[in-house]
Structure formats: C-alpha cells, structure tokens
Short mmCIF file of C-alpha atoms in Angstrom, two decimals:
data_model
loop_
_atom_site.label_atom_id
_atom_site.label_comp_id
_atom_site.label_asym_id
_atom_site.label_seq_id
_atom_site.Cartn_x
_atom_site.Cartn_y
_atom_site.Cartn_z
CA MET A 39 93.85 140.31 151.20
CA LYS A 40 96.95 142.23 152.24
CA ILE A 41 100.49 141.54 153.31
CA ASN A 42 101.65 143.59 156.27
CA VAL A 43 104.99 144.79 154.87
CA SER A 44 105.38 147.64 157.36
CA GLY A 45 104.78 145.22 160.22
CA ILE A 46 107.44 142.89 158.88
CA LEU A 47 109.93 145.74 158.59
CA ALA A 48 109.10 146.98 162.08
CA ALA A 49 109.82 143.53 163.47
CA LEU A 50 113.11 143.47 161.60
CA ALA A 51 113.97 146.83 163.08
CA LEU A 52 113.57 145.43 166.58
CA SER A 53 115.66 142.40 165.76
CA LEU A 54 118.53 144.34 164.20
CA VAL A 55 119.62 145.89 167.49
CA CYS A 56 120.97 142.58 168.82
CA VAL A 57 124.45 142.59 170.32
CA LEU A 58 127.30 141.42 168.06
CA ALA A 59 128.02 137.73 168.65
CA ALA A 60 131.50 136.54 169.52
CA HIS A 61 131.68 134.47 166.34
CA ALA A 62 130.72 137.40 164.06
CA SER A 63 133.91 137.23 162.00
CA ASP A 64 133.03 133.63 161.02
CA LEU A 65 129.69 134.80 159.66
CA PHE A 66 131.19 136.93 156.89
CA ARG A 67 131.93 135.51 153.45
CA ASP A 68 135.54 135.53 152.30
CA ASP A 69 134.46 137.40 149.16
CA SER A 70 132.23 139.87 151.05
CA PRO A 71 132.19 143.28 149.31
CA ASP A 72 133.25 146.46 151.13
CA ARG A 73 130.04 148.21 150.12
CA TYR A 74 126.82 147.61 148.23
CA VAL A 75 124.35 150.16 146.83
CA VAL A 76 120.77 149.05 147.48
CA GLN A 77 118.74 148.61 144.29
CA LYS A 78 114.98 148.63 143.72
CA GLY A 79 113.77 145.04 143.99
CA ASP A 80 116.43 144.04 146.56
CA THR A 81 115.52 142.19 149.75
CA LEU A 82 117.25 142.05 153.12
CA TRP A 83 117.84 138.34 152.54
CA GLY A 84 119.51 138.98 149.19
CA ILE A 85 121.73 141.78 150.49
CA SER A 86 122.78 139.84 153.58
CA SER A 87 123.65 136.88 151.34
CA LYS A 88 126.27 139.06 149.65
CA PHE A 89 128.01 139.64 152.99
CA LEU A 90 127.21 136.64 155.22
CA ASN A 91 127.58 132.88 155.00
CA SER A 92 124.33 132.55 156.97
CA PRO A 93 121.98 135.38 155.90
CA TRP A 94 119.62 134.97 158.86
CA PHE A 95 122.41 136.17 161.20
CA TRP A 96 122.09 139.71 159.79
CA PRO A 97 120.81 141.10 163.18
CA GLU A 98 123.96 139.95 164.97
CA VAL A 99 126.31 142.08 162.88
CA TRP A 100 124.18 145.18 162.33
CA HIS A 101 125.55 148.54 163.46
CA ALA A 102 122.84 151.19 163.96
CA ASN A 103 124.00 154.57 162.64
CA PRO A 104 122.81 157.20 165.18
CA GLN A 105 122.96 159.96 162.53
CA ILE A 106 120.04 158.38 160.65
CA GLU A 107 116.54 158.72 162.08
CA ASN A 108 115.65 155.08 161.43
CA PRO A 109 118.75 153.16 160.27
CA HIS A 110 116.97 149.82 160.47
CA LEU A 111 114.84 150.52 157.40
CA ILE A 112 116.78 150.24 154.13
CA PHE A 113 115.81 152.01 150.92
CA PRO A 114 116.99 151.90 147.29
CA GLY A 115 120.02 154.17 146.94
CA ASP A 116 121.31 153.50 150.47
CA VAL A 117 124.83 152.11 150.81
CA VAL A 118 125.43 149.07 153.02
CA SER A 119 129.07 149.01 154.11
CA LEU A 120 131.37 146.58 155.87
CA ILE A 121 132.96 148.48 158.75
CA TYR A 122 134.94 147.61 161.87
CA VAL A 123 133.85 148.63 165.35
CA ASP A 124 136.37 147.90 168.12
CA GLY A 125 138.16 145.61 165.68
CA LYS A 126 135.05 143.56 164.93
CA PRO A 127 133.27 143.49 161.54
CA ARG A 128 129.81 144.96 161.31
CA LEU A 129 127.41 146.13 158.63
CA SER A 130 126.20 149.71 158.50
CA VAL A 131 123.92 151.73 156.21
CA ASN A 132 124.61 155.22 154.85
CA ARG A 133 121.56 157.14 153.72
CA THR A 134 121.68 158.98 150.40
CA VAL A 135 122.30 162.73 150.73
CA ARG A 136 120.79 165.09 148.18
CA LEU A 137 121.07 168.87 147.66
CA VAL A 138 117.93 170.98 148.07
CA PRO A 139 117.38 174.75 147.73
CA SER A 140 117.43 176.68 151.01
CA ASN A 141 115.67 179.96 151.90
CA THR A 142 118.74 181.89 150.76
CA ASP A 143 118.71 180.34 147.27
CA ARG A 144 121.73 178.17 147.89
CA LEU A 145 121.90 174.42 147.88
CA SER A 146 122.07 172.64 151.21
CA PRO A 147 122.65 168.96 151.88
CA GLN A 148 119.68 167.04 153.23
CA VAL A 149 119.19 163.37 154.01
CA ARG A 150 116.71 161.77 151.62
CA THR A 151 113.44 160.76 153.25
CA SER A 152 111.15 158.04 151.95
CA PRO A 153 107.84 156.59 153.11
CA ILE A 154 108.15 153.34 155.04
CA SER A 155 106.33 151.51 152.26
CA ASP A 156 109.34 152.17 149.98
CA ALA A 157 111.68 150.25 152.28
CA ILE A 158 112.94 146.94 150.91
CA PRO A 159 111.22 143.83 152.34
CA ALA A 160 112.86 140.90 154.12
CA ILE A 161 112.15 138.42 151.30
CA PRO A 162 110.44 138.57 147.85
CA LEU A 163 106.89 139.16 149.09
CA ASP A 164 105.48 139.25 145.55
CA GLU A 165 106.18 135.53 145.22
CA ILE A 166 104.21 134.78 148.40
CA ASN A 167 101.42 137.17 147.46
CA SER A 168 101.07 135.43 144.10
CA TRP A 169 100.61 132.07 145.81
CA LEU A 170 98.13 133.39 148.37
CA LEU A 171 95.99 134.92 145.64
CA ARG A 172 95.65 131.59 143.86
CA ASN A 173 95.46 129.06 146.67
CA ARG A 174 94.16 128.32 150.12
CA VAL A 175 94.81 125.40 152.47
CA VAL A 176 91.83 123.96 154.37
CA ASP A 177 91.24 121.01 156.65
CA THR A 178 89.84 117.72 155.36
CA GLY A 179 86.08 117.91 154.91
CA VAL A 180 85.82 121.72 154.73
CA LEU A 181 85.10 121.86 151.00
CA GLU A 182 82.62 118.99 151.17
CA ALA A 183 80.70 120.70 154.00
CA SER A 184 80.70 124.17 152.42
CA PRO A 185 77.95 125.71 150.26
CA TYR A 186 78.35 125.06 146.54
CA VAL A 187 77.24 126.33 143.13
CA ILE A 188 74.03 124.55 142.04
CA ALA A 189 73.05 126.65 139.02
CA GLY A 190 74.07 129.55 136.88
CA GLN A 191 72.22 132.44 135.33
CA GLU A 192 69.83 131.16 132.64
CA GLU A 193 71.00 127.61 133.49
CA ARG A 194 74.48 128.24 132.12
CA LEU A 195 77.00 125.52 132.95
CA ILE A 196 80.03 127.83 132.81
CA LEU A 197 79.95 131.29 134.43
CA GLY A 198 82.10 134.41 134.16
CA SER A 199 82.50 137.82 135.82
CA GLY A 200 79.22 139.72 136.08
CA ASP A 201 77.05 136.60 135.83
CA ARG A 202 74.56 135.59 138.49
CA LEU A 203 74.87 132.24 140.21
CA TYR A 204 72.92 130.28 142.78
CA GLY A 205 74.46 128.49 145.72
CA ARG A 206 73.09 126.01 148.20
CA GLY A 207 74.21 125.40 151.76
CA GLN A 208 74.53 126.98 155.18
CA PHE A 209 75.28 130.67 154.46
CA ALA A 210 75.79 133.24 157.22
CA ASP A 211 73.47 136.25 157.21
CA ASN A 212 76.22 138.84 157.79
CA ILE A 213 78.91 137.80 155.27
CA PRO A 214 78.67 139.71 151.96
CA ASN A 215 81.80 138.47 150.13
CA TYR A 216 82.69 134.93 149.15
CA GLY A 217 85.41 133.08 147.30
CA LEU A 218 84.78 130.35 144.74
CA TYR A 219 87.07 127.34 145.04
CA ARG A 220 87.72 123.99 143.42
CA ARG A 221 89.40 121.10 145.21
CA GLY A 222 93.07 120.73 144.40
CA ILE A 223 95.62 118.26 145.72
CA ASN A 224 95.72 116.56 149.10
CA TYR A 225 98.83 117.36 151.09
CA VAL A 226 99.86 113.90 152.30
CA ASP A 227 102.63 112.99 154.72
CA PRO A 228 104.92 110.67 152.70
CA ASP A 229 105.82 108.64 155.79
CA THR A 230 102.57 108.32 157.76
CA LYS A 231 100.16 108.81 154.81
CA GLU A 232 98.16 111.24 156.97
CA ILE A 233 96.28 113.95 155.05
CA LEU A 234 97.80 117.19 156.35
CA GLY A 235 95.57 119.60 154.45
CA VAL A 236 93.64 120.12 151.23
CA GLN A 237 94.47 122.67 148.53
CA ALA A 238 91.54 124.91 147.61
CA VAL A 239 92.28 126.45 144.20
CA ASP A 240 90.89 129.96 143.73
CA ILE A 241 88.39 130.20 140.87
CA GLY A 242 86.92 133.63 141.58
CA GLY A 243 84.84 135.75 143.92
CA ALA A 244 81.17 136.62 144.41
CA ASN A 245 78.96 139.00 146.37
CA MET A 246 75.77 137.98 148.15
CA ARG A 247 72.58 139.47 146.62
CA ALA A 248 69.85 137.56 148.38
CA LEU A 249 69.40 134.60 150.71
CA LYS A 250 66.24 132.52 151.09
CA GLU A 251 66.56 129.55 153.44
CA ASP A 252 69.53 127.57 152.07
CA ILE A 253 69.51 129.07 148.55
CA ALA A 254 71.70 132.12 147.91
CA THR A 255 71.79 134.41 144.90
CA LEU A 256 75.26 135.80 144.21
CA THR A 257 76.96 137.93 141.55
CA VAL A 258 80.35 136.82 140.23
CA THR A 259 82.79 139.71 140.77
CA ARG A 260 86.00 138.18 139.42
CA THR A 261 87.24 134.95 137.88
CA THR A 262 90.58 133.24 137.45
CA GLY A 263 88.95 130.41 135.51
CA ASP A 264 85.56 129.11 134.48
CA VAL A 265 83.14 128.87 137.40
CA ARG A 266 81.37 125.52 137.25
CA ILE A 267 78.45 123.76 138.89
CA GLY A 268 79.67 122.09 142.09
CA ASP A 269 82.43 124.59 142.89
CA SER A 270 82.68 125.34 146.62
CA ILE A 271 81.71 128.71 148.12
CA LEU A 272 83.70 129.88 151.16
CA PRO A 273 83.70 133.21 153.04
CA THR A 274 86.47 135.50 151.81
CA GLU A 275 89.58 135.00 153.91
CA GLU A 276 91.90 137.91 154.66
CA ARG A 277 95.29 136.31 155.05
CA VAL A 278 98.01 138.49 156.57
CA ILE A 279 101.55 137.22 156.95
CA GLU A 280 102.56 137.39 160.60
CA SER A 281 103.87 140.90 161.24
CA THR A 282 106.42 139.55 163.72
CA PHE A 283 108.26 137.23 161.36
CA PHE A 284 111.95 137.67 160.59
CA PRO A 285 114.66 135.15 159.65
CA SER A 286 115.35 132.81 162.58
CA GLU A 287 116.28 129.24 163.43
CA PRO A 288 113.55 126.84 164.63
CA GLU A 289 113.39 126.43 168.39
CA GLU A 290 113.29 122.64 168.09
CA GLU A 291 114.95 120.12 165.80
CA ILE A 292 113.05 119.71 162.55
CA ASN A 293 113.21 116.65 160.30
CA GLY A 294 110.65 117.07 157.57
CA LYS A 295 110.17 116.55 153.84
CA ILE A 296 109.05 118.62 150.88
CA ILE A 297 105.61 117.26 149.96
CA SER A 298 104.54 119.61 147.17
CA VAL A 299 105.63 122.48 144.93
CA GLU A 300 103.16 125.18 143.92
CA ARG A 301 103.68 124.83 140.17
CA GLY A 302 102.30 121.30 140.27
CA VAL A 303 105.57 119.64 139.25
CA THR A 304 108.13 117.59 141.14
CA GLN A 305 111.23 119.74 140.51
CA VAL A 306 111.79 122.73 142.80
CA GLY A 307 113.46 126.01 141.80
CA LEU A 308 114.50 129.32 143.32
CA LEU A 309 111.56 131.36 144.73
CA ASP A 310 109.15 128.45 144.37
CA VAL A 311 106.47 128.08 147.05
CA ILE A 312 106.70 124.62 148.60
CA ALA A 313 104.83 122.69 151.28
CA ILE A 314 106.52 120.61 153.98
CA ASN A 315 105.08 118.02 156.37
CA ARG A 316 105.86 119.94 159.55
CA GLY A 317 103.78 122.68 161.16
CA GLU A 318 102.62 124.31 164.37
CA ARG A 319 102.43 121.02 166.23
CA ASP A 320 106.19 120.73 165.54
CA ASN A 321 106.69 124.28 166.90
CA LEU A 322 107.48 125.78 163.49
CA LYS A 323 106.86 129.51 163.16
CA PRO A 324 106.73 132.01 160.27
CA GLY A 325 110.26 133.24 159.58
CA ASN A 326 111.97 129.98 160.52
CA VAL A 327 114.80 129.14 158.12
CA LEU A 328 115.42 125.51 157.12
CA SER A 329 118.08 123.85 155.01
CA ILE A 330 117.10 121.60 152.13
CA TYR A 331 119.00 118.31 151.95
CA LYS A 332 119.08 115.74 149.18
CA ARG A 333 119.07 112.09 150.12
CA GLY A 334 122.47 110.49 149.71
CA ALA A 335 122.82 108.29 146.66
CA VAL A 336 123.04 104.51 146.95
CA VAL A 337 126.21 103.17 145.26
CA LYS A 338 127.99 99.84 144.89
CA ASP A 339 131.42 99.38 146.44
CA GLN A 340 133.23 97.29 143.84
CA ARG A 341 136.12 96.53 146.19
CA ALA A 342 134.11 95.39 149.21
CA LYS A 343 134.93 91.82 150.09
CA LYS A 344 131.69 91.01 151.90
CA ARG A 345 128.35 91.11 150.10
CA LYS A 346 126.70 93.04 152.93
CA ASP A 347 129.29 95.84 152.59
CA ARG A 348 128.86 96.34 148.83
CA THR A 349 125.81 98.62 149.06
CA VAL A 350 126.74 102.02 150.48
CA VAL A 351 124.49 105.02 151.17
CA LEU A 352 126.38 108.28 150.67
CA PRO A 353 125.85 111.20 153.12
CA ASP A 354 122.92 113.54 152.56
CA GLU A 355 124.00 116.83 150.94
CA ARG A 356 122.67 120.34 151.49
CA ALA A 357 121.04 121.68 148.32
CA GLY A 358 119.36 124.95 149.33
CA MET A 359 117.50 127.06 151.88
CA MET A 360 113.85 127.85 152.57
CA MET A 361 111.96 130.24 154.82
CA ILE A 362 108.59 129.39 156.38
CA PHE A 363 105.97 132.09 155.70
CA GLN A 364 102.71 130.41 156.73
CA THR A 365 102.08 127.61 159.20
CA PHE A 366 99.15 125.30 159.80
CA ASP A 367 98.68 122.65 162.46
CA LYS A 368 100.15 119.78 160.45
CA MET A 369 102.08 121.47 157.60
CA SER A 370 103.72 124.70 156.50
CA LEU A 371 104.34 126.73 153.36
CA ALA A 372 107.82 128.04 152.58
CA LEU A 373 109.65 130.09 149.96
CA VAL A 374 112.85 128.66 148.45
CA LEU A 375 115.51 131.36 148.93
CA LYS A 376 118.54 129.41 147.76
CA ALA A 377 118.92 126.50 145.36
CA ASP A 378 122.50 125.30 144.87
CA ARG A 379 121.53 122.15 142.98
CA GLY A 380 118.48 120.24 141.79
CA ILE A 381 115.76 120.04 144.45
CA LYS A 382 112.65 117.90 144.22
CA VAL A 383 109.62 116.73 146.14
CA GLY A 384 110.77 114.25 148.81
CA ASP A 385 113.96 116.10 149.73
CA TYR A 386 114.51 116.83 153.41
CA ALA A 387 113.86 119.99 155.46
CA ARG A 388 116.22 120.31 158.43
CA GLN A 389 117.92 122.73 160.78
CA PRO A 390 120.03 125.37 158.96
#
C-alpha cells in the first residue's frame, strides 16, 4: 500500500496558480505573521492556518515567485512571507540560499535543491496511513462471502507470522498475496438505520503456497494480532489516496453526521480519523473540507409566560473542521484538522 504524496503535491501546485479573489483581504487573520520559517513536520494546512481564517483558500492568495524553479512545492527551511502585490495581500515563499564552493575556490550563493519527496504534504498523511494500515471498509456481505481460515498448522487454534494456515473458499488462481481480516463495526446511518459499510480490521497477511479445489495452503507473512479460525481472507488491496485531492468546498450542500471515530470511542480529537454518513452518492470528493457543528443545547426559559415557549433549542455551534480523504458510495472517511471544543459521534458535518 502506498500514498501518492508527489501526486498530491503536484495537484496542489496546479491549484496554487489561481487568480487572487476580490475578497482576499478578508481571508487573512488579524494576527497573521509577516513571515514563517517552514519546519520539518509542517503541512500546508497548518501553515495556511497561521495566515488565513479559512485555510482551504490558500490557492487564492498564493504568489508564485518566478525566481524559484518550482515555487509551489514548499520545503523545510523555506520562508513563507506576507507580501503586497498591487496593494493586495498575498503569500510568497523564499527558498533557502546556501554557499557552495565554486571552481575558483570561493564561495558562491546557490539555491538549495531538494527531492520532491522532501516537500511538505497538504495534511498529516501519517495519520491517514496509520488508519489505512489497520482498517478497510467493505460492503455488507463481503466478509461472509469471502474465503476464511479453517485450520492452522498442526491444528493450532492461534497462528502467528511464519505459520502455515489453510483457507477454504473461492480463491483466484493468479492472486499471490492476501490480507487476513476480522469483522469490526457496522457503519450505520443514525437517521435511516441503513448499513453504510462494514469495518474489516486488519489481522495480518499471507502468501498463497498451493491451491487444490477450494482449499488453499498459505503462509502467514505478518500479524497485527492473533490469527484465528474463521478470520476472513481477502485479496491484498492497494489503496492510494486520490492524487488530485486538495482542500476544496463540496460542490453541493452537505448535511451529514459523524457516525464513528477510529479509536473506538465516542469523543473525537484533533487528527482523529472519523466516518460520516455521506459519500459519493452525495457528490462528496477527497479533499472536500467540512465544518463540524455541535447540536444546540435544549434549555428552559424561566421567564416565558406560555408553557410551549419554555423549551428553547439554542443555535448549533461550529466546533471544528475535517477534510475528506477517502469516499465510498454511502459514507466517507475524514481527518479532523481543527477541534475548537469537544466533538463527539453524532455531531454534524456541514459546509465550511
């Protein structure tokens, strides 16, 4: 499995050449710094949050420096500065200059060059990668219909890396690598009660050694837990985050809810992976940014004269931001990029 970081950065490069919007001055924070030195571990989202009220509007205020070969890729050590072009605020990057020996034994200035893989990503990809390594979302019935572990080497009930196992089911002749999964939670729409997907929890991996009719002999190559009789066997899935994703607003109005948090709890924190009950059928795409809203509290109006006016629902309040990184037909997975107050399962996902 790999995450196409260079593709993500290339897409960002294309997006950053957008023309400055008329309302650009309103995008900048009142406490925006004049300059910021990029650090290892930074992300475009984090840096833009230091300058902008709405980080996903970074492309609208970017000023491409023609003196730099590729000013749209940002590296540790670069300096992002707030400048003014024709009286309008923009953000620009200055590449680090270092001194190197010349042919005449004197030092000459030279712009630092770095491989594209060293460029900072749009968002904390390690958090997404960690989730993808441990989980998979499948449709209802997929695990039940898949091959499964029927026995272990020497009739062992619990298997580990290097052990041989036997699986039964409809295996393909040309697939050598498989993942071992155990059924996790059902992703259920809280309003319609529709099952939107099923969590397949990664238990390990195995390689095919032999296949006779519907009985396969496999070798366990890795484990994240004890492999047990009955665990499902699925072909290895290479999941690549869409290379064209970059922060953007959804094309259509979204009114969804948080239905799950990856850690298996109800409280949601910064950089948590969450699931929402909206997906491709709602025209959501990877990179779409959504606001997280908390339901307004229900209070009693002690001064209301009529009984029907005594119960009041306060307005919903924005509590954070999320970015969609993987979509399915009925649901999506997102990374929490901002958490201003307590967020929990059941809170709303809406337009930013």
